[in-house]
PDB file of C-alpha atoms in Angstrom:
ATOM      1  CA  UNK O  16       2.338 -25.328   5.458  1.00 63.00           C
ATOM      2  CA  UNK O  17      -1.476 -26.289   5.214  1.00 53.00           C
ATOM      3  CA  UNK O  18      -4.609 -25.940   3.299  1.00 50.00           C
ATOM      4  CA  UNK O  19      -2.995 -27.164  -0.051  1.00 47.00           C
ATOM      5  CA  UNK O  20      -5.164 -27.112  -3.103  1.00 44.00           C
ATOM      6  CA  UNK O  21      -4.595 -30.108  -5.391  1.00 40.00           C
ATOM      7  CA  UNK O  22      -1.475 -29.905  -7.263  1.00 43.00           C
ATOM      8  CA  UNK O  23      -1.691 -29.101 -11.141  1.00 39.00           C
ATOM      9  CA  UNK O  24      -1.826 -32.391 -13.224  1.00 36.00           C
ATOM     10  CA  UNK O  25       1.051 -31.394 -15.357  1.00 37.00           C
ATOM     11  CA  UNK O  26       4.532 -31.435 -13.949  1.00 38.00           C
ATOM     12  CA  UNK O  27       7.165 -29.209 -15.283  1.00 40.00           C
ATOM     13  CA  UNK O  28      10.815 -30.588 -14.772  1.00 38.00           C
ATOM     14  CA  UNK O  29      12.686 -27.603 -16.191  1.00 42.00           C
ATOM     15  CA  UNK O  30      12.879 -23.730 -15.509  1.00 43.00           C
ATOM     16  CA  UNK O  31      11.395 -21.448 -17.974  1.00 43.00           C
ATOM     17  CA  UNK O  32      12.773 -17.842 -17.845  1.00 45.00           C
ATOM     18  CA  UNK O  33       9.752 -15.524 -18.538  1.00 42.00           C
ATOM     19  CA  UNK O  34      12.220 -13.065 -20.310  1.00 41.00           C
ATOM     20  CA  UNK O  35      13.256 -15.687 -22.531  1.00 39.00           C
ATOM     21  CA  UNK O  36      16.728 -15.932 -21.593  1.00 36.00           C
ATOM     22  CA  UNK O  37      18.882 -19.183 -20.611  1.00 34.00           C
ATOM     23  CA  UNK O  38      18.141 -20.720 -17.236  1.00 37.00           C
ATOM     24  CA  UNK O  39      20.475 -22.310 -14.811  1.00 42.00           C
ATOM     25  CA  UNK O  40      19.924 -24.692 -11.853  1.00 49.00           C
ATOM     26  CA  UNK O  41      17.487 -22.895  -9.424  1.00 57.00           C
ATOM     27  CA  UNK O  42      17.458 -25.114  -5.983  1.00 69.00           C
ATOM     28  CA  UNK O  43      14.250 -25.458  -4.194  1.00 89.00           C
ATOM     29  CA  UNK O  44      12.301 -22.547  -5.879  1.00 95.00           C
ATOM     30  CA  UNK O  45      11.095 -21.400  -9.124  1.00 97.00           C
ATOM     31  CA  UNK O  46      13.076 -19.144 -11.595  1.00 97.00           C
ATOM     32  CA  UNK O  47      12.006 -15.554 -10.363  1.00 98.00           C
ATOM     33  CA  UNK O  48      11.909 -12.417 -12.485  1.00 98.00           C
ATOM     34  CA  UNK O  49      11.145  -9.032 -10.405  1.00 98.00           C
ATOM     35  CA  UNK O  50       9.507  -6.422 -12.500  1.00 98.00           C
ATOM     36  CA  UNK O  51       8.500  -2.923 -11.584  1.00 96.00           C
ATOM     37  CA  UNK O  52       8.371   0.647 -12.740  1.00 97.00           C
ATOM     38  CA  UNK O  53       9.599   3.479 -10.951  1.00 98.00           C
ATOM     39  CA  UNK O  54      10.297   7.317 -11.386  1.00 98.00           C
ATOM     40  CA  UNK O  55      13.768   8.807 -11.779  1.00 98.00           C
ATOM     41  CA  UNK O  56      14.053   9.391  -8.212  1.00 97.00           C
ATOM     42  CA  UNK O  57      13.260   5.646  -7.394  1.00 97.00           C
ATOM     43  CA  UNK O  58       9.523   5.856  -6.191  1.00 97.00           C
ATOM     44  CA  UNK O  59       7.109   2.880  -7.248  1.00 96.00           C
ATOM     45  CA  UNK O  60       3.915   5.645  -6.808  1.00 95.00           C
ATOM     46  CA  UNK O  61       3.144   8.851  -5.110  1.00 95.00           C
ATOM     47  CA  UNK O  62       1.472   9.581  -2.159  1.00 93.00           C
ATOM     48  CA  UNK O  63      -2.021  10.391  -3.333  1.00 92.00           C
ATOM     49  CA  UNK O  64      -4.997   7.856  -3.386  1.00 88.00           C
ATOM     50  CA  UNK O  65      -4.933   7.477  -7.041  1.00 89.00           C
ATOM     51  CA  UNK O  66      -2.337   5.207  -8.761  1.00 89.00           C
ATOM     52  CA  UNK O  67       0.375   6.812 -10.469  1.00 94.00           C
ATOM     53  CA  UNK O  68       0.787   5.932 -14.089  1.00 94.00           C
ATOM     54  CA  UNK O  69       4.502   5.503 -14.344  1.00 96.00           C
ATOM     55  CA  UNK O  70       4.779   3.587 -18.059  1.00 94.00           C
ATOM     56  CA  UNK O  71       2.731   3.694 -21.247  1.00 95.00           C
ATOM     57  CA  UNK O  72       1.289   1.124 -23.457  1.00 97.00           C
ATOM     58  CA  UNK O  73       4.181  -0.308 -24.946  1.00 98.00           C
ATOM     59  CA  UNK O  74       5.766  -1.133 -21.644  1.00 98.00           C
ATOM     60  CA  UNK O  75       2.609  -2.548 -20.204  1.00 97.00           C
ATOM     61  CA  UNK O  76       2.389  -4.916 -23.426  1.00 98.00           C
ATOM     62  CA  UNK O  77       5.781  -6.104 -22.685  1.00 98.00           C
ATOM     63  CA  UNK O  78       4.912  -6.933 -18.830  1.00 98.00           C
ATOM     64  CA  UNK O  79       1.950  -8.702 -20.276  1.00 98.00           C
ATOM     65  CA  UNK O  80       4.152 -10.943 -22.573  1.00 98.00           C
ATOM     66  CA  UNK O  81       6.073 -11.863 -19.163  1.00 98.00           C
ATOM     67  CA  UNK O  82       2.791 -12.583 -17.362  1.00 98.00           C
ATOM     68  CA  UNK O  83       1.821 -14.695 -20.345  1.00 98.00           C
ATOM     69  CA  UNK O  84       5.064 -16.865 -19.977  1.00 98.00           C
ATOM     70  CA  UNK O  85       4.888 -17.199 -16.299  1.00 98.00           C
ATOM     71  CA  UNK O  86       3.386 -20.029 -14.066  1.00 98.00           C
ATOM     72  CA  UNK O  87       2.505 -17.498 -11.455  1.00 98.00           C
ATOM     73  CA  UNK O  88       2.115 -13.758 -10.565  1.00 98.00           C
ATOM     74  CA  UNK O  89       2.938 -12.522  -7.047  1.00 98.00           C
ATOM     75  CA  UNK O  90       2.436  -9.596  -5.274  1.00 98.00           C
ATOM     76  CA  UNK O  91       2.144  -8.100  -1.608  1.00 96.00           C
ATOM     77  CA  UNK O  92      -1.253  -7.409   0.079  1.00 97.00           C
ATOM     78  CA  UNK O  93      -0.515  -3.952   0.243  1.00 94.00           C
ATOM     79  CA  UNK O  94      -0.487  -3.789  -3.713  1.00 94.00           C
ATOM     80  CA  UNK O  95      -3.710  -5.164  -3.601  1.00 96.00           C
ATOM     81  CA  UNK O  96      -4.801  -2.595  -1.523  1.00 94.00           C
ATOM     82  CA  UNK O  97      -3.374   0.208  -3.133  1.00 91.00           C
ATOM     83  CA  UNK O  98      -3.666  -0.635  -6.908  1.00 92.00           C
ATOM     84  CA  UNK O  99      -6.666  -3.255  -7.033  1.00 94.00           C
ATOM     85  CA  UNK O 100      -4.750  -5.502  -9.831  1.00 95.00           C
ATOM     86  CA  UNK O 101      -6.512  -8.042 -11.635  1.00 96.00           C
ATOM     87  CA  UNK O 102      -2.905  -9.779 -12.461  1.00 97.00           C
ATOM     88  CA  UNK O 103      -4.368 -11.393 -15.575  1.00 98.00           C
ATOM     89  CA  UNK O 104      -3.129 -11.706 -19.311  1.00 98.00           C
ATOM     90  CA  UNK O 105      -4.591  -9.001 -21.179  1.00 97.00           C
ATOM     91  CA  UNK O 106      -3.925 -10.227 -24.853  1.00 98.00           C
ATOM     92  CA  UNK O 107      -6.273 -12.572 -25.879  1.00 98.00           C
ATOM     93  CA  UNK O 108      -3.715 -14.285 -28.445  1.00 98.00           C
ATOM     94  CA  UNK O 109      -1.428 -14.793 -25.558  1.00 98.00           C
ATOM     95  CA  UNK O 110      -4.434 -16.343 -23.300  1.00 98.00           C
ATOM     96  CA  UNK O 111      -5.196 -18.496 -26.559  1.00 98.00           C
ATOM     97  CA  UNK O 112      -1.402 -19.469 -26.825  1.00 98.00           C
ATOM     98  CA  UNK O 113      -1.294 -20.567 -23.149  1.00 98.00           C
ATOM     99  CA  UNK O 114      -4.255 -22.750 -23.756  1.00 98.00           C
ATOM    100  CA  UNK O 115      -3.022 -24.393 -26.804  1.00 98.00           C
ATOM    101  CA  UNK O 116       0.050 -25.242 -24.978  1.00 98.00           C
ATOM    102  CA  UNK O 117      -2.023 -27.009 -22.385  1.00 98.00           C
ATOM    103  CA  UNK O 118      -1.527 -24.440 -19.761  1.00 97.00           C
ATOM    104  CA  UNK O 119      -4.323 -22.420 -17.781  1.00 97.00           C
ATOM    105  CA  UNK O 120      -5.414 -19.472 -19.607  1.00 98.00           C
ATOM    106  CA  UNK O 121      -3.690 -17.099 -16.809  1.00 98.00           C
ATOM    107  CA  UNK O 122      -0.905 -17.666 -14.380  1.00 98.00           C
ATOM    108  CA  UNK O 123      -1.592 -18.505 -10.917  1.00 98.00           C
ATOM    109  CA  UNK O 124      -2.030 -15.345  -8.753  1.00 98.00           C
ATOM    110  CA  UNK O 125      -0.217 -15.230  -5.529  1.00 98.00           C
ATOM    111  CA  UNK O 126      -0.164 -12.892  -2.805  1.00 98.00           C
ATOM    112  CA  UNK O 127       1.499 -12.693   0.638  1.00 97.00           C
ATOM    113  CA  UNK O 128      -0.417 -11.034   3.588  1.00 97.00           C
ATOM    114  CA  UNK O 129       0.775 -10.588   7.438  1.00 97.00           C
ATOM    115  CA  UNK O 130      -2.918  -9.714   8.648  1.00 97.00           C
ATOM    116  CA  UNK O 131      -5.084 -11.303   6.388  1.00 97.00           C
ATOM    117  CA  UNK O 132      -6.597  -8.008   5.758  1.00 97.00           C
ATOM    118  CA  UNK O 133      -7.820  -8.452   2.029  1.00 97.00           C
ATOM    119  CA  UNK O 134     -11.078  -6.770   0.584  1.00 97.00           C
ATOM    120  CA  UNK O 135     -13.451  -9.506  -0.476  1.00 97.00           C
ATOM    121  CA  UNK O 136     -14.231  -7.220  -3.591  1.00 97.00           C
ATOM    122  CA  UNK O 137     -10.604  -6.997  -4.778  1.00 97.00           C
ATOM    123  CA  UNK O 138     -10.019  -7.716  -8.230  1.00 97.00           C
ATOM    124  CA  UNK O 139      -7.351 -10.135  -7.488  1.00 98.00           C
ATOM    125  CA  UNK O 140     -10.022 -12.472  -5.835  1.00 97.00           C
ATOM    126  CA  UNK O 141     -12.484 -12.387  -8.929  1.00 93.00           C
ATOM    127  CA  UNK O 142     -10.557 -13.403 -11.849  1.00 82.00           C
ATOM    128  CA  UNK O 143     -10.517 -16.927 -13.305  1.00 93.00           C
ATOM    129  CA  UNK O 144      -8.938 -19.549 -11.414  1.00 94.00           C
ATOM    130  CA  UNK O 145      -8.186 -19.920  -7.349  1.00 97.00           C
ATOM    131  CA  UNK O 146      -5.689 -17.491  -6.476  1.00 98.00           C
ATOM    132  CA  UNK O 147      -3.511 -18.425  -3.402  1.00 98.00           C
ATOM    133  CA  UNK O 148      -3.210 -16.253  -0.231  1.00 98.00           C
ATOM    134  CA  UNK O 149      -0.308 -17.045   2.202  1.00 98.00           C
ATOM    135  CA  UNK O 150      -0.250 -15.805   5.802  1.00 98.00           C
ATOM    136  CA  UNK O 151       1.174 -16.473   9.069  1.00 97.00           C
ATOM    137  CA  UNK O 152      -0.896 -18.871  11.449  1.00 97.00           C
ATOM    138  CA  UNK O 153      -2.141 -15.830  13.338  1.00 98.00           C
ATOM    139  CA  UNK O 154      -3.702 -14.442  10.391  1.00 98.00           C
ATOM    140  CA  UNK O 155      -5.111 -17.299   8.726  1.00 97.00           C
ATOM    141  CA  UNK O 156      -8.705 -16.943  10.450  1.00 98.00           C
ATOM    142  CA  UNK O 157      -8.976 -13.671   9.589  1.00 98.00           C
ATOM    143  CA  UNK O 158      -7.758 -14.256   5.765  1.00 98.00           C
ATOM    144  CA  UNK O 159     -10.404 -17.221   5.329  1.00 97.00           C
ATOM    145  CA  UNK O 160     -13.098 -15.003   6.724  1.00 97.00           C
ATOM    146  CA  UNK O 161     -12.413 -12.066   4.353  1.00 97.00           C
ATOM    147  CA  UNK O 162     -11.829 -14.142   1.058  1.00 97.00           C
ATOM    148  CA  UNK O 163     -14.127 -16.690   1.915  1.00 95.00           C
ATOM    149  CA  UNK O 164     -14.212 -19.422  -0.886  1.00 95.00           C
ATOM    150  CA  UNK O 165     -12.512 -17.235  -3.561  1.00 97.00           C
ATOM    151  CA  UNK O 166      -9.001 -17.952  -2.635  1.00 98.00           C
ATOM    152  CA  UNK O 167      -7.262 -20.744  -0.961  1.00 98.00           C
ATOM    153  CA  UNK O 168      -5.567 -19.610   2.172  1.00 98.00           C
ATOM    154  CA  UNK O 169      -2.132 -21.331   2.773  1.00 97.00           C
ATOM    155  CA  UNK O 170      -1.260 -21.167   6.690  1.00 97.00           C
ATOM    156  CA  UNK O 171       2.425 -20.492   6.228  1.00 96.00           C
ATOM    157  CA  UNK O 172       3.528 -21.246  10.062  1.00 94.00           C
ATOM    158  CA  UNK O 173       4.481 -18.789  12.822  1.00 96.00           C
ATOM    159  CA  UNK O 174       6.742 -16.827  10.331  1.00 94.00           C
ATOM    160  CA  UNK O 175       5.810 -15.508   6.943  1.00 96.00           C
ATOM    161  CA  UNK O 176       8.644 -15.264   4.481  1.00 96.00           C
ATOM    162  CA  UNK O 177       8.883 -14.981   0.746  1.00 97.00           C
ATOM    163  CA  UNK O 178      11.478 -17.829   0.901  1.00 96.00           C
ATOM    164  CA  UNK O 179       9.158 -20.295   2.387  1.00 96.00           C
ATOM    165  CA  UNK O 180       6.363 -19.149   0.033  1.00 97.00           C
ATOM    166  CA  UNK O 181       8.580 -19.841  -3.296  1.00 97.00           C
ATOM    167  CA  UNK O 182       9.731 -23.256  -1.793  1.00 96.00           C
ATOM    168  CA  UNK O 183       6.062 -24.102  -1.427  1.00 96.00           C
ATOM    169  CA  UNK O 184       4.937 -22.953  -4.855  1.00 97.00           C
ATOM    170  CA  UNK O 185       7.897 -24.982  -6.274  1.00 97.00           C
ATOM    171  CA  UNK O 186       7.623 -27.944  -4.355  1.00 95.00           C
ATOM    172  CA  UNK O 187       3.729 -28.115  -3.839  1.00 95.00           C
ATOM    173  CA  UNK O 188       2.272 -26.347  -6.932  1.00 96.00           C
ATOM    174  CA  UNK O 189       4.423 -27.271  -9.764  1.00 95.00           C
ATOM    175  CA  UNK O 190       5.127 -23.597 -10.240  1.00 97.00           C
ATOM    176  CA  UNK O 191       8.580 -23.214 -12.356  1.00 97.00           C
ATOM    177  CA  UNK O 192       8.421 -19.588 -13.133  1.00 97.00           C
ATOM    178  CA  UNK O 193       7.110 -16.756 -10.863  1.00 98.00           C
ATOM    179  CA  UNK O 194       6.808 -12.923 -11.969  1.00 98.00           C
ATOM    180  CA  UNK O 195       6.974 -10.718  -8.985  1.00 98.00           C
ATOM    181  CA  UNK O 196       5.370  -7.268  -9.486  1.00 97.00           C
ATOM    182  CA  UNK O 197       5.939  -5.892  -6.073  1.00 86.00           C
ATOM    183  CA  UNK O 198       5.242  -3.916  -3.866  1.00 90.00           C
ATOM    184  CA  UNK O 199       8.221  -2.496  -2.230  1.00 95.00           C
ATOM    185  CA  UNK O 200       8.798  -4.711   0.852  1.00 95.00           C
ATOM    186  CA  UNK O 201       8.232  -7.816  -1.467  1.00 97.00           C
ATOM    187  CA  UNK O 202      10.898  -6.465  -3.669  1.00 98.00           C
ATOM    188  CA  UNK O 203      13.361  -5.600  -1.038  1.00 97.00           C
ATOM    189  CA  UNK O 204      12.977  -9.346   0.463  1.00 97.00           C
ATOM    190  CA  UNK O 205      13.502 -10.904  -2.725  1.00 98.00           C
ATOM    191  CA  UNK O 206      16.640  -8.793  -3.514  1.00 98.00           C
ATOM    192  CA  UNK O 207      18.190  -8.958   0.037  1.00 98.00           C
ATOM    193  CA  UNK O 208      17.628 -12.647   0.346  1.00 96.00           C
ATOM    194  CA  UNK O 209      18.957 -13.551  -3.147  1.00 96.00           C
ATOM    195  CA  UNK O 210      15.691 -14.869  -4.080  1.00 97.00           C
ATOM    196  CA  UNK O 211      15.468 -13.402  -7.596  1.00 97.00           C
ATOM    197  CA  UNK O 212      17.105 -14.137 -11.044  1.00 97.00           C
ATOM    198  CA  UNK O 213      16.184 -11.184 -13.202  1.00 98.00           C
ATOM    199  CA  UNK O 214      15.308  -7.633 -12.256  1.00 98.00           C
ATOM    200  CA  UNK O 215      13.377  -5.677 -15.088  1.00 98.00           C
ATOM    201  CA  UNK O 216      13.181  -2.124 -14.070  1.00 98.00           C
ATOM    202  CA  UNK O 217      11.392   0.564 -16.217  1.00 98.00           C
ATOM    203  CA  UNK O 218      12.595   4.156 -15.351  1.00 98.00           C
ATOM    204  CA  UNK O 219       9.733   7.037 -16.070  1.00 98.00           C
ATOM    205  CA  UNK O 220      11.264  10.296 -17.264  1.00 98.00           C
ATOM    206  CA  UNK O 221       9.862  12.378 -14.632  1.00 98.00           C
ATOM    207  CA  UNK O 222      10.319  12.850 -10.450  1.00 98.00           C
ATOM    208  CA  UNK O 223       7.973  12.255  -7.445  1.00 98.00           C
ATOM    209  CA  UNK O 224      10.079  13.952  -4.914  1.00 97.00           C
ATOM    210  CA  UNK O 225       7.479  13.072  -1.825  1.00 95.00           C
ATOM    211  CA  UNK O 226       9.083  11.495   1.161  1.00 93.00           C
ATOM    212  CA  UNK O 227       5.791  10.076   2.072  1.00 95.00           C
ATOM    213  CA  UNK O 228       5.435   8.150  -1.431  1.00 95.00           C
ATOM    214  CA  UNK O 229       6.555   4.262  -1.645  1.00 95.00           C
ATOM    215  CA  UNK O 230       9.944   3.658  -2.846  1.00 95.00           C
ATOM    216  CA  UNK O 231      11.836   0.963  -4.694  1.00 97.00           C
ATOM    217  CA  UNK O 232      14.856  -0.478  -3.055  1.00 94.00           C
ATOM    218  CA  UNK O 233      13.963   0.295   0.721  1.00 96.00           C
ATOM    219  CA  UNK O 234      17.016   0.938   3.085  1.00 96.00           C
ATOM    220  CA  UNK O 235      18.617  -2.753   3.505  1.00 97.00           C
ATOM    221  CA  UNK O 236      21.888  -4.617   3.091  1.00 97.00           C
ATOM    222  CA  UNK O 237      21.549  -5.745  -0.582  1.00 98.00           C
ATOM    223  CA  UNK O 238      24.256  -8.322  -2.135  1.00 97.00           C
ATOM    224  CA  UNK O 239      24.643  -6.417  -4.921  1.00 97.00           C
ATOM    225  CA  UNK O 240      27.650  -3.975  -4.166  1.00 96.00           C
ATOM    226  CA  UNK O 241      30.083  -2.206  -6.114  1.00 96.00           C
ATOM    227  CA  UNK O 242      32.337  -5.444  -5.645  1.00 96.00           C
ATOM    228  CA  UNK O 243      29.597  -7.577  -6.472  1.00 96.00           C
ATOM    229  CA  UNK O 244      27.041  -5.856  -8.843  1.00 97.00           C
ATOM    230  CA  UNK O 245      24.346  -7.034 -11.134  1.00 98.00           C
ATOM    231  CA  UNK O 246      24.832  -7.689 -14.718  1.00 98.00           C
ATOM    232  CA  UNK O 247      23.278  -5.416 -16.924  1.00 98.00           C
ATOM    233  CA  UNK O 248      21.990  -7.534 -19.864  1.00 98.00           C
ATOM    234  CA  UNK O 249      20.154  -4.840 -21.621  1.00 98.00           C
ATOM    235  CA  UNK O 250      19.044  -1.447 -22.040  1.00 98.00           C
ATOM    236  CA  UNK O 251      16.190  -0.139 -24.100  1.00 98.00           C
ATOM    237  CA  UNK O 252      13.733   2.602 -24.655  1.00 98.00           C
ATOM    238  CA  UNK O 253      10.335   1.381 -24.767  1.00 98.00           C
ATOM    239  CA  UNK O 254       7.671   4.070 -25.370  1.00 97.00           C
ATOM    240  CA  UNK O 255       8.365   6.796 -22.870  1.00 96.00           C
ATOM    241  CA  UNK O 256      10.483   4.732 -20.535  1.00 98.00           C
ATOM    242  CA  UNK O 257      14.003   3.053 -20.223  1.00 98.00           C
ATOM    243  CA  UNK O 258      13.908  -0.347 -19.379  1.00 98.00           C
ATOM    244  CA  UNK O 259      16.934  -1.912 -17.585  1.00 98.00           C
ATOM    245  CA  UNK O 260      17.349  -5.582 -17.283  1.00 98.00           C
ATOM    246  CA  UNK O 261      19.716  -7.322 -14.888  1.00 98.00           C
ATOM    247  CA  UNK O 262      20.780 -10.679 -14.218  1.00 98.00           C
ATOM    248  CA  UNK O 263      21.110 -11.371 -10.748  1.00 96.00           C
ATOM    249  CA  UNK O 264      23.532 -13.694  -8.751  1.00 74.00           C
TER     250      UNK O 264
END
């Protein structure tokens, strides 16, 4: 990969799970937690132009705590275009705690784009720190034109894959923990390729029922089958949603 920003000065030798559990050996990539909220029928959003609110303030606060514990937050470019997230820690006390521990105030923001199609006004680009934009070689010029000096564009070579991005974050950026917040294709790739260690799934108490809306768990061959299921580690009511936490692998 090319166009590397300088590596952070503080190196981390261990893995620190955002959810606070125990961490096993994770070779060649960061410890990775997936977090998403869905409707009862498995939709990440509806098909309207407005963002569908799936969870309440209590759940959002827990996700903010996960962000504060992570070294990096990763989403697909489609999520940036659809939701325009900032991907910052919201709670000032958590920001202060990160700084007191010698860490940046916010996690590193990361996205993957196959085309380089990013809005220069996206909030992902305007927050503090320099976000990373990974793209295939064919899209690197378009990405650099769009983001200008607001992000570091990383040429991932001929093929862009989440596995390669995670390896690069681990080996070249000293990232030990990653929180992936979607969208649907990134979540599918993480799950089908065995690239995640935990899944936090918040389920809202309503249906979407729109075939045109984006779904969680797009059709694919998943390694978690009846013969080899995920391990449910907790099930809690958090505000209006039911939060399922699974250990993967």
